[in-house]
Amino acid sequence: MREQGKIDEMKARVRAMFEAGVAAADPARAVSESMDWARADPPGPGGKWQVVALGKAGLAMATAALAALPSDTAALIVTNPENAQGAQSPAGARLIAGDHPVPGPGSQAAGRAILEALARLGPQDRVLALISGGGSALAVAPSDGLSLSDKAEVSRLLLGCGADIAQMNLIRQQLSRLKGGGWLAASAAPVTGLILSDVPGDDLAVIASGPTVAPIGTRAQAADLCRDLGIWDQLPASVRTHLGQPEPTRDRPQARNRLIGANGISVAAMLAAGAQAAPFALSGDVGDLAPRIVALLADLAPGTALAFGGESTVTLRGDGLGGRNQELALRVALLAEQAGVSGPWCFLSGGTDGRDGPTDAAGGLVDPQTCESIRAGGEDPQSLLANNDSYRALRAGGALLMTGATGTNVADLAILARG
């Protein structure tokens, strides 16, 4: 019982560190602190502001921006269903719930609304683009000759083949009228962007597939990447045809873009809460990442917590339910058990948006008893892992990390601790 008490105390401390990291990604505060810069290029005579907020933090970002803009400002907000449900949108703003992680009818309606809003503007107007993670799926406008089902199938294939976020966006940009600078091509009004990063390296062209930034690749590069990822032959025929066509010439004016929040800021907040910096980031496939994390336990001093940030990938081999954070946590629990790691420890891995994959969990929080608890719940953790069914396993072991929607998204955070 004394050992369990130590573990519970340690898990509460780790959970508090994670929450400090999420709080540091507060999108409303980040926008409010950047509005003087955003207003430096105001509308011309007869013009007005048009706010377009896209992403999981869209509602909070738009609310903060509208508080600092004139009352005649128009606003369109596109966010995920969890953050939109029951939410009170700012006065005069239109709120649309897109679909995530795979685009759906809501995403198509959102994409159409964005293009219509931008098309109404003239050179005297100004666009304030508020971009955060999740935007790639939440709003879609397929290129000519492609359908929503074509794009959804591409997203499904990319999610299942272990593609990282940069690879996904290079391909998705070539299939869209919104991504890769599409907002610039659609608007006659200058665009100012405030961007909350959910990707490692904070490349503005990758966040939400870069709607206010020039594309990161070409159609030919996207086709080659699909071949390298082993999904080319599985792509819809219309997509293969589209990627094989000559590159169109687009006139994309430059935008003023500013990064206002990132994963590194959240990691710094966890360090300020008592953690130490981990020797590597969350990156690569969880099957390769988990052994590296467990190996750190051998030399981790009692009372020490290591903070990680980044975004891993997961390769789907089964049809179970879960996400990269849940599978990483389950793998760490299994490997630590197999290695016979002694003494109290715990590992938390979670998405800062509060949702990991197509589940209601943010991730997992595991300890030395997790695998045995899963078995006591009537489940086999190894078999469930083989089927990518980490949600079912962690639920049986009481190890799901549940936070609810957070209203922000700066990729993933993780903490490894010794009691």
Coordinates of N, CA and C in Angstrom, one line a residue, residues 112-338:
R112 N -16.1 25.4 -48.0 CA -16.9 26.3 -48.8 C -17.1 27.6 -48.2
A113 N -17.4 27.7 -46.9 CA -17.7 28.9 -46.2 C -16.4 29.8 -46.2
I114 N -15.3 29.2 -46.0 CA -14.0 30.0 -46.0 C -13.8 30.7 -47.4
L115 N -13.9 29.9 -48.5 CA -13.7 30.4 -49.8 C -14.7 31.5 -50.1
E116 N -16.0 31.3 -49.7 CA -17.0 32.4 -50.0 C -16.7 33.6 -49.2
A117 N -16.2 33.5 -48.0 CA -15.9 34.7 -47.2 C -14.8 35.5 -47.8
L118 N -13.7 34.8 -48.2 CA -12.6 35.4 -48.8 C -12.9 36.1 -50.2
A119 N -13.8 35.4 -50.9 CA -14.1 35.9 -52.3 C -14.9 37.2 -52.2
R120 N -15.5 37.5 -51.1 CA -16.3 38.8 -51.0 C -15.4 40.0 -50.7
L121 N -14.2 39.8 -50.4 CA -13.3 40.9 -49.9 C -12.6 41.6 -51.1
G122 N -12.3 42.9 -50.8 CA -11.6 43.7 -51.8 C -10.2 44.2 -51.2
P123 N -9.4 44.8 -52.0 CA -8.1 45.3 -51.6 C -8.1 46.2 -50.3
Q124 N -9.3 46.9 -50.1 CA -9.4 47.8 -49.0 C -9.6 47.1 -47.7
D125 N -10.0 45.8 -47.8 CA -10.3 45.0 -46.6 C -9.0 44.3 -46.0
R126 N -9.1 43.7 -44.9 CA -8.0 43.0 -44.3 C -8.5 41.7 -43.7
V127 N -7.7 40.6 -43.9 CA -8.0 39.3 -43.3 C -7.1 39.1 -42.1
L128 N -7.7 38.7 -41.0 CA -6.9 38.2 -39.9 C -7.2 36.7 -39.8
A129 N -6.2 36.0 -40.2 CA -6.2 34.5 -40.2 C -5.7 34.0 -38.9
L130 N -6.5 33.2 -38.2 CA -6.1 32.6 -36.9 C -6.0 31.1 -37.1
I131 N -4.8 30.6 -37.1 CA -4.5 29.2 -37.5 C -4.0 28.4 -36.4
S132 N -4.6 27.2 -36.2 CA -4.1 26.3 -35.1 C -4.2 24.9 -35.7
G133 N -3.7 23.9 -34.9 CA -3.6 22.6 -35.3 C -5.0 21.9 -35.6
G134 N -5.0 21.0 -36.5 CA -6.2 20.3 -36.8 C -6.9 20.9 -38.1
G135 N -6.4 22.0 -38.5 CA -7.1 22.7 -39.6 C -7.1 21.9 -40.9
S136 N -6.1 21.1 -41.1 CA -6.0 20.3 -42.4 C -7.2 19.5 -42.6
A137 N -7.8 18.9 -41.6 CA -9.0 18.0 -41.8 C -10.3 18.8 -41.5
L138 N -10.2 19.9 -40.7 CA -11.5 20.5 -40.3 C -12.1 21.3 -41.5
A139 N -11.3 21.8 -42.5 CA -11.9 22.5 -43.6 C -11.2 22.0 -44.9
V140 N -12.0 21.5 -45.8 CA -11.5 21.0 -47.1 C -12.2 21.6 -48.2
A141 N -11.5 21.8 -49.3 CA -12.0 22.2 -50.6 C -11.2 21.5 -51.7
P142 N -11.7 20.3 -52.1 CA -10.9 19.5 -53.0 C -10.6 20.2 -54.3
S143 N -9.4 20.0 -54.9 CA -9.1 20.5 -56.2 C -10.0 20.0 -57.2
D144 N -10.1 20.7 -58.3 CA -11.0 20.3 -59.4 C -10.7 18.8 -59.8
G145 N -11.8 18.1 -60.0 CA -11.7 16.7 -60.4 C -11.6 15.7 -59.2
L146 N -11.5 16.2 -58.0 CA -11.4 15.4 -56.8 C -12.7 15.5 -55.9
S147 N -13.0 14.5 -55.2 CA -14.2 14.5 -54.3 C -13.8 14.5 -52.9
L148 N -14.7 14.7 -52.0 CA -14.4 14.6 -50.6 C -14.1 13.2 -50.2
S149 N -14.7 12.2 -50.8 CA -14.4 10.9 -50.5 C -12.9 10.5 -50.9
D150 N -12.5 11.1 -52.0 CA -11.1 11.0 -52.5 C -10.1 11.5 -51.4
K151 N -10.4 12.7 -50.9 CA -9.5 13.3 -49.9 C -9.6 12.5 -48.6
A152 N -10.8 12.0 -48.2 CA -10.9 11.2 -47.0 C -10.1 9.9 -47.1
E153 N -10.1 9.3 -48.3 CA -9.4 8.1 -48.4 C -7.9 8.3 -48.4
V154 N -7.4 9.4 -48.9 CA -6.0 9.8 -48.8 C -5.6 10.0 -47.4
S155 N -6.4 10.7 -46.6 CA -6.2 10.9 -45.2 C -6.1 9.6 -44.4
R156 N -7.0 8.7 -44.7 CA -7.0 7.4 -44.1 C -5.7 6.7 -44.4
L157 N -5.3 6.7 -45.6 CA -4.1 6.0 -46.0 C -2.9 6.6 -45.3
L158 N -2.8 7.9 -45.2 CA -1.7 8.6 -44.6 C -1.6 8.3 -43.1
L159 N -2.8 8.3 -42.5 CA -2.8 8.0 -41.0 C -2.4 6.6 -40.7
G160 N -2.6 5.7 -41.7 CA -2.3 4.3 -41.4 C -0.9 3.8 -41.8
C161 N -0.2 4.6 -42.6 CA 1.1 4.2 -43.1 C 2.3 4.7 -42.3
G162 N 2.0 5.5 -41.2 CA 3.1 6.0 -40.4 C 3.7 7.3 -41.0
A163 N 3.0 8.0 -41.9 CA 3.5 9.3 -42.4 C 3.5 10.3 -41.3
D164 N 4.6 11.1 -41.3 CA 4.6 12.2 -40.2 C 3.8 13.4 -40.8
I165 N 3.6 14.4 -39.9 CA 2.8 15.5 -40.2 C 3.3 16.3 -41.4
A166 N 4.6 16.5 -41.6 CA 5.1 17.2 -42.7 C 4.8 16.4 -44.0
Q167 N 5.0 15.1 -44.0 CA 4.7 14.3 -45.2 C 3.2 14.4 -45.6
M168 N 2.4 14.3 -44.5 CA 0.9 14.4 -44.8 C 0.6 15.7 -45.4
N169 N 1.1 16.8 -44.9 CA 0.8 18.1 -45.5 C 1.3 18.4 -46.8
L170 N 2.5 17.9 -47.2 CA 3.0 18.0 -48.5 C 2.0 17.4 -49.5
I171 N 1.5 16.3 -49.2 CA 0.5 15.6 -50.1 C -0.8 16.3 -50.1
R172 N -1.3 16.6 -48.9 CA -2.7 17.2 -48.8 C -2.7 18.6 -49.5
Q173 N -1.6 19.3 -49.4 CA -1.6 20.6 -50.1 C -1.9 20.6 -51.6
Q174 N -1.4 19.5 -52.2 CA -1.6 19.4 -53.6 C -3.0 18.9 -54.1
L175 N -3.8 18.6 -53.1 CA -5.2 18.1 -53.4 C -6.2 19.1 -53.0
S176 N -5.8 20.4 -52.7 CA -6.7 21.3 -52.1 C -6.7 22.7 -52.7
R177 N -7.8 23.4 -52.6 CA -7.9 24.8 -53.0 C -7.7 25.7 -51.8
L178 N -7.5 25.2 -50.6 CA -7.3 26.0 -49.4 C -5.9 25.9 -48.9
K179 N -5.3 24.7 -48.9 CA -4.0 24.5 -48.3 C -2.8 25.0 -49.2
G180 N -1.7 25.2 -48.6 CA -0.5 25.6 -49.3 C -0.7 27.0 -50.0
G181 N -1.2 28.0 -49.2 CA -1.4 29.3 -49.7 C -2.7 29.5 -50.4
G182 N -3.6 28.6 -50.3 CA -4.9 28.8 -50.9 C -5.7 30.0 -50.5
W183 N -5.6 30.4 -49.2 CA -6.3 31.5 -48.8 C -5.8 32.8 -49.5
L184 N -4.5 32.8 -49.7 CA -3.9 34.0 -50.4 C -4.4 34.1 -51.9
A185 N -4.5 33.0 -52.5 CA -5.0 33.0 -53.9 C -6.5 33.3 -54.0
A186 N -7.3 33.0 -52.9 CA -8.7 33.3 -52.9 C -9.1 34.7 -52.5
S187 N -8.2 35.4 -51.9 CA -8.5 36.7 -51.3 C -7.8 37.9 -52.1
A188 N -8.6 38.9 -52.4 CA -8.0 40.1 -52.9 C -7.5 41.0 -51.8
A189 N -7.9 40.7 -50.5 CA -7.5 41.5 -49.4 C -6.2 41.0 -48.8
P190 N -5.3 41.8 -48.4 CA -4.1 41.4 -47.7 C -4.4 40.5 -46.5
V191 N -3.5 39.6 -46.1 CA -3.8 38.6 -45.1 C -2.7 38.7 -44.0
T192 N -3.2 38.8 -42.8 CA -2.3 38.7 -41.6 C -2.6 37.5 -40.8
G193 N -1.6 36.7 -40.5 CA -1.8 35.4 -39.8 C -1.2 35.3 -38.5
L194 N -2.0 34.9 -37.5 CA -1.5 34.6 -36.1 C -1.6 33.1 -36.0
I195 N -0.5 32.4 -35.8 CA -0.4 30.9 -35.9 C 0.1 30.3 -34.6
L196 N -0.7 29.3 -34.2 CA -0.4 28.4 -33.1 C 0.1 27.1 -33.6
S197 N 1.4 26.7 -33.3 CA 2.0 25.6 -33.9 C 1.7 24.3 -33.2
D198 N 1.4 23.3 -34.0 CA 1.2 21.9 -33.4 C 2.2 20.9 -34.1
V199 N 3.2 21.4 -34.7 CA 4.2 20.5 -35.4 C 5.6 20.8 -34.9
P200 N 6.4 19.7 -34.9 CA 7.8 19.9 -34.6 C 8.5 20.8 -35.5
G201 N 9.3 21.7 -35.0 CA 10.0 22.6 -35.8 C 9.3 23.9 -36.2
D202 N 8.0 23.9 -35.9 CA 7.1 25.1 -36.1 C 7.2 25.7 -37.5
D203 N 7.2 24.8 -38.5 CA 7.2 25.3 -39.9 C 5.9 25.8 -40.2
L204 N 5.7 27.1 -40.5 CA 4.4 27.7 -40.8 C 3.8 27.1 -42.0
A205 N 4.6 26.6 -42.9 CA 4.0 26.0 -44.1 C 3.4 24.6 -43.8
V206 N 3.6 24.1 -42.7 CA 3.1 22.8 -42.3 C 1.9 22.8 -41.4
I207 N 1.8 23.8 -40.6 CA 0.7 24.0 -39.6 C -0.6 24.2 -40.3
A208 N -1.6 23.2 -40.1 CA -2.9 23.2 -40.8 C -2.7 23.3 -42.3
S209 N -1.6 22.7 -42.8 CA -1.2 22.6 -44.2 C -1.0 24.0 -44.8
G210 N -0.6 25.0 -44.0 CA -0.2 26.3 -44.5 C -1.1 27.1 -45.4
P211 N -2.3 27.4 -44.9 CA -3.3 28.1 -45.8 C -2.8 29.5 -46.2
T212 N -1.9 30.1 -45.3 CA -1.4 31.5 -45.6 C 0.0 31.5 -46.0
V213 N 0.6 30.3 -46.4 CA 2.0 30.2 -46.6 C 2.2 29.4 -48.0
A214 N 3.2 29.8 -48.7 CA 3.5 29.1 -50.0 C 3.6 27.6 -49.7
P215 N 3.2 26.7 -50.7 CA 3.2 25.3 -50.5 C 4.6 24.8 -50.3
I216 N 4.7 23.6 -49.6 CA 6.1 23.1 -49.3 C 6.6 22.1 -50.3
G217 N 5.8 21.8 -51.3 CA 6.3 20.9 -52.4 C 5.5 21.1 -53.6
T218 N 5.7 20.2 -54.6 CA 5.0 20.2 -55.8 C 4.2 18.9 -56.0
R219 N 3.4 18.8 -57.1 CA 2.6 17.6 -57.3 C 3.5 16.4 -57.6
A220 N 4.6 16.7 -58.3 CA 5.5 15.6 -58.6 C 6.2 15.1 -57.3
Q221 N 6.5 15.9 -56.4 CA 7.1 15.5 -55.1 C 6.0 14.7 -54.3
A222 N 4.8 15.2 -54.3 CA 3.7 14.5 -53.6 C 3.6 13.1 -54.2
A223 N 3.6 13.0 -55.5 CA 3.5 11.6 -56.1 C 4.6 10.7 -55.7
D224 N 5.8 11.3 -55.7 CA 7.0 10.5 -55.4 C 6.9 10.0 -53.9
L225 N 6.4 10.9 -53.0 CA 6.3 10.6 -51.6 C 5.3 9.5 -51.4
C226 N 4.2 9.5 -52.1 CA 3.2 8.5 -52.0 C 3.8 7.1 -52.4
R227 N 4.6 7.1 -53.4 CA 5.3 5.9 -53.8 C 6.2 5.4 -52.7
D228 N 7.0 6.3 -52.1 CA 7.9 6.0 -51.1 C 7.2 5.4 -49.8
L229 N 6.0 6.0 -49.6 CA 5.2 5.5 -48.4 C 4.5 4.2 -48.7
G230 N 4.5 3.8 -49.9 CA 3.9 2.5 -50.3 C 2.4 2.6 -50.4
I231 N 1.8 3.8 -50.7 CA 0.4 3.9 -50.8 C -0.1 4.3 -52.2
W232 N 0.8 4.5 -53.1 CA 0.5 5.0 -54.5 C -0.6 4.2 -55.1
D233 N -0.4 2.9 -55.1 CA -1.4 2.0 -55.8 C -2.7 1.9 -55.1
Q234 N -2.8 2.3 -53.9 CA -4.0 2.3 -53.1 C -4.8 3.6 -53.3
L235 N -4.2 4.7 -53.8 CA -4.8 6.0 -53.9 C -6.0 5.9 -55.0
P236 N -7.0 6.7 -54.8 CA -8.1 6.7 -55.8 C -7.5 7.1 -57.1
A237 N -8.0 6.6 -58.2 CA -7.5 6.8 -59.5 C -7.5 8.3 -59.8
S238 N -8.5 9.1 -59.4 CA -8.6 10.5 -59.6 C -7.4 11.2 -59.0
V239 N -7.0 10.8 -57.8 CA -5.9 11.4 -57.1 C -4.6 11.2 -57.9
R240 N -4.4 9.9 -58.3 CA -3.2 9.6 -59.1 C -3.2 10.5 -60.4
T241 N -4.3 10.6 -61.0 CA -4.4 11.4 -62.3 C -4.0 12.9 -61.9
H242 N -4.6 13.4 -60.9 CA -4.4 14.8 -60.5 C -2.9 15.1 -60.2
L243 N -2.3 14.2 -59.5 CA -0.9 14.4 -59.1 C 0.1 14.2 -60.3
G244 N -0.4 13.6 -61.4 CA 0.4 13.4 -62.6 C 0.2 14.6 -63.6
Q245 N -0.7 15.5 -63.3 CA -0.9 16.6 -64.2 C 0.2 17.7 -64.0
P246 N 0.4 18.6 -65.0 CA 1.4 19.7 -64.8 C 1.0 20.6 -63.7
E247 N 2.0 21.2 -63.1 CA 1.7 22.2 -62.0 C 1.1 23.4 -62.5
P248 N 0.0 23.9 -61.9 CA -0.7 25.2 -62.3 C 0.1 26.4 -61.8
T249 N 0.0 27.5 -62.5 CA 0.6 28.7 -62.1 C -0.4 29.5 -61.2
R250 N 0.0 29.8 -60.0 CA -0.9 30.5 -59.1 C -0.2 31.8 -58.6
D251 N -1.0 32.9 -58.6 CA -0.5 34.2 -58.1 C -0.8 34.2 -56.6
R252 N 0.2 34.1 -55.7 CA -0.1 34.1 -54.3 C 0.7 35.3 -53.7
P253 N -0.1 36.3 -53.3 CA 0.6 37.4 -52.6 C 1.2 37.0 -51.3
Q254 N 2.2 37.7 -50.8 CA 2.8 37.4 -49.5 C 1.8 37.8 -48.4
A255 N 1.9 37.0 -47.3 CA 1.1 37.4 -46.1 C 2.1 37.7 -45.0
R256 N 1.5 38.4 -44.0 CA 2.2 38.7 -42.8 C 1.9 37.6 -41.8
N257 N 2.8 36.7 -41.4 CA 2.5 35.6 -40.6 C 3.4 35.7 -39.3
R258 N 2.8 35.4 -38.2 CA 3.5 35.4 -36.9 C 3.2 34.2 -36.1
L259 N 4.2 33.5 -35.6 CA 4.1 32.4 -34.7 C 3.8 32.9 -33.3
I260 N 2.7 32.5 -32.7 CA 2.3 33.0 -31.3 C 2.3 31.9 -30.2
G261 N 2.5 30.7 -30.6 CA 2.5 29.6 -29.6 C 3.1 28.3 -30.2
A262 N 3.7 27.5 -29.4 CA 4.4 26.3 -29.9 C 4.6 25.3 -28.8
N263 N 4.9 24.1 -29.2 CA 5.1 23.0 -28.3 C 6.3 23.3 -27.4
G264 N 7.3 23.9 -27.9 CA 8.5 24.2 -27.0 C 8.1 25.1 -25.8
I265 N 7.1 26.0 -26.0 CA 6.7 26.9 -24.9 C 6.0 26.0 -23.8
S266 N 5.3 25.0 -24.3 CA 4.6 24.1 -23.3 C 5.6 23.3 -22.6
V267 N 6.6 22.8 -23.3 CA 7.7 22.0 -22.6 C 8.4 22.9 -21.6
A268 N 8.7 24.1 -21.9 CA 9.3 25.0 -21.0 C 8.5 25.2 -19.7
A269 N 7.2 25.2 -19.9 CA 6.3 25.4 -18.7 C 6.4 24.1 -17.8
M270 N 6.5 22.9 -18.4 CA 6.7 21.7 -17.6 C 8.0 21.7 -16.9
L271 N 9.0 22.3 -17.5 CA 10.3 22.4 -16.8 C 10.2 23.4 -15.7
A272 N 9.5 24.4 -15.8 CA 9.3 25.4 -14.7 C 8.5 24.8 -13.6
A273 N 7.7 23.7 -13.9 CA 6.9 23.1 -12.9 C 7.7 22.0 -12.2
G274 N 8.9 21.8 -12.5 CA 9.8 20.8 -11.8 C 10.4 19.7 -12.6
A275 N 10.0 19.6 -13.9 CA 10.6 18.5 -14.7 C 12.0 18.9 -15.2
Q276 N 12.7 17.9 -15.7 CA 14.0 18.2 -16.4 C 13.8 17.9 -17.9
A277 N 14.6 18.4 -18.8 CA 14.5 18.2 -20.2 C 14.9 16.8 -20.6
A278 N 14.1 16.2 -21.4 CA 14.4 14.8 -21.9 C 15.5 14.9 -22.9
P279 N 16.3 13.8 -23.1 CA 17.4 13.9 -24.1 C 17.0 13.8 -25.5
F280 N 15.7 13.5 -25.8 CA 15.2 13.5 -27.2 C 13.7 13.9 -27.2
A281 N 13.3 14.1 -28.4 CA 11.9 14.6 -28.6 C 11.0 13.4 -28.9
L282 N 9.7 13.6 -28.8 CA 8.7 12.6 -29.3 C 8.7 12.7 -30.8
S283 N 9.3 11.7 -31.5 CA 9.3 11.7 -32.9 C 9.5 10.3 -33.4
G284 N 9.1 10.0 -34.6 CA 9.3 8.7 -35.2 C 8.1 7.8 -34.7
D285 N 8.2 6.5 -35.2 CA 7.2 5.6 -34.8 C 7.2 5.2 -33.4
V286 N 6.0 5.0 -32.8 CA 6.0 4.7 -31.3 C 6.7 3.3 -31.0
G287 N 6.7 2.4 -32.0 CA 7.4 1.2 -31.8 C 8.9 1.3 -31.6
D288 N 9.5 2.4 -32.2 CA 10.9 2.7 -32.0 C 11.1 3.6 -30.8
L289 N 10.1 4.4 -30.5 CA 10.3 5.4 -29.5 C 10.1 4.8 -28.1
A290 N 9.2 3.9 -27.9 CA 9.0 3.3 -26.6 C 10.2 2.7 -26.0
P291 N 11.0 1.8 -26.7 CA 12.2 1.3 -26.1 C 13.2 2.3 -25.6
R292 N 13.3 3.4 -26.3 CA 14.2 4.5 -25.9 C 13.8 5.1 -24.6
I293 N 12.5 5.3 -24.5 CA 11.9 5.9 -23.2 C 12.2 4.9 -22.1
V294 N 11.9 3.6 -22.2 CA 12.0 2.7 -21.1 C 13.5 2.6 -20.7
A295 N 14.4 2.7 -21.7 CA 15.8 2.6 -21.4 C 16.3 3.7 -20.4
L296 N 15.6 4.9 -20.5 CA 15.9 6.0 -19.6 C 15.7 5.7 -18.1
L297 N 14.7 4.7 -17.9 CA 14.4 4.4 -16.5 C 15.6 3.8 -15.7
A298 N 16.5 3.2 -16.4 CA 17.6 2.5 -15.7 C 18.5 3.5 -15.0
D299 N 18.6 4.7 -15.5 CA 19.5 5.7 -14.9 C 18.7 6.9 -14.3
L300 N 17.4 6.8 -14.3 CA 16.6 7.9 -13.8 C 16.6 8.0 -12.3
A301 N 17.1 9.0 -11.7 CA 17.2 9.1 -10.2 C 15.8 9.3 -9.6
P302 N 15.6 8.7 -8.4 CA 14.3 8.9 -7.7 C 14.0 10.4 -7.6
G303 N 12.7 10.7 -7.8 CA 12.2 12.0 -7.7 C 12.4 12.9 -8.9
T304 N 12.9 12.2 -10.0 CA 13.2 12.9 -11.3 C 12.0 12.7 -12.2
A305 N 11.7 13.8 -13.0 CA 10.7 13.7 -14.1 C 11.3 14.3 -15.3
L306 N 11.2 13.6 -16.4 CA 11.7 14.1 -17.7 C 10.5 14.5 -18.6
A307 N 10.6 15.7 -19.2 CA 9.6 16.3 -20.0 C 9.9 16.2 -21.5
F308 N 9.0 15.6 -22.3 CA 9.2 15.5 -23.7 C 8.1 16.3 -24.4
G309 N 8.5 16.7 -25.6 CA 7.5 17.3 -26.5 C 7.7 16.9 -27.9
G310 N 6.7 17.0 -28.8 CA 6.8 16.6 -30.2 C 5.6 15.9 -30.6
E311 N 5.8 15.1 -31.6 CA 4.7 14.3 -32.2 C 5.2 13.0 -32.8
S312 N 4.8 11.9 -32.3 CA 5.2 10.6 -32.9 C 4.2 10.2 -34.0
T313 N 4.5 9.0 -34.5 CA 3.6 8.4 -35.5 C 3.3 7.0 -35.0
V314 N 2.2 6.4 -35.6 CA 1.8 5.0 -35.3 C 1.5 4.3 -36.6
T315 N 1.9 3.1 -36.8 CA 1.6 2.3 -38.0 C 0.5 1.4 -37.7
L316 N -0.6 1.5 -38.4 CA -1.8 0.7 -38.2 C -1.6 -0.7 -38.8
R317 N -1.8 -1.7 -38.0 CA -1.7 -3.1 -38.5 C -3.0 -3.8 -38.2
G318 N -3.8 -3.2 -37.3 CA -5.1 -3.9 -36.9 C -6.2 -2.9 -37.0
D319 N -7.4 -3.3 -36.5 CA -8.6 -2.4 -36.6 C -9.1 -1.9 -35.3
G320 N -8.2 -1.9 -34.3 CA -8.6 -1.5 -32.9 C -8.7 0.0 -32.8
L321 N -9.0 0.5 -31.6 CA -9.3 1.9 -31.4 C -8.2 2.5 -30.5
G322 N -7.7 3.6 -30.8 CA -6.6 4.2 -30.0 C -6.0 5.4 -30.8
G323 N -4.8 5.8 -30.3 CA -4.1 6.9 -30.9 C -2.6 6.8 -30.5
R324 N -1.8 7.7 -31.1 CA -0.3 7.5 -30.9 C 0.1 7.6 -29.4
N325 N -0.6 8.5 -28.7 CA -0.2 8.7 -27.3 C -0.6 7.5 -26.4
Q326 N -1.8 6.9 -26.7 CA -2.3 5.7 -26.0 C -1.4 4.5 -26.3
E327 N -1.0 4.4 -27.6 CA -0.2 3.2 -27.9 C 1.2 3.4 -27.4
L328 N 1.7 4.6 -27.4 CA 3.1 4.8 -26.8 C 3.0 4.5 -25.3
A329 N 2.0 4.9 -24.6 CA 1.9 4.6 -23.1 C 1.8 3.1 -22.9
L330 N 1.0 2.4 -23.7 CA 0.8 1.0 -23.5 C 2.1 0.2 -23.8
R331 N 2.8 0.7 -24.9 CA 4.1 0.0 -25.2 C 5.1 0.2 -24.1
V332 N 5.2 1.4 -23.5 CA 6.1 1.7 -22.4 C 5.8 0.8 -21.2
A333 N 4.5 0.6 -20.9 CA 4.1 -0.2 -19.8 C 4.5 -1.7 -20.0
L334 N 4.3 -2.2 -21.2 CA 4.6 -3.6 -21.5 C 6.2 -3.8 -21.5
L335 N 6.9 -2.9 -22.1 CA 8.4 -3.0 -22.2 C 9.0 -2.9 -20.8
A336 N 8.5 -2.0 -19.9 CA 9.0 -1.9 -18.6 C 8.7 -3.1 -17.8
E337 N 7.5 -3.7 -18.0 CA 7.2 -5.0 -17.3 C 8.2 -6.1 -17.8
Q338 N 8.4 -6.2 -19.1 CA 9.2 -7.2 -19.6 C 10.7 -7.0 -19.1

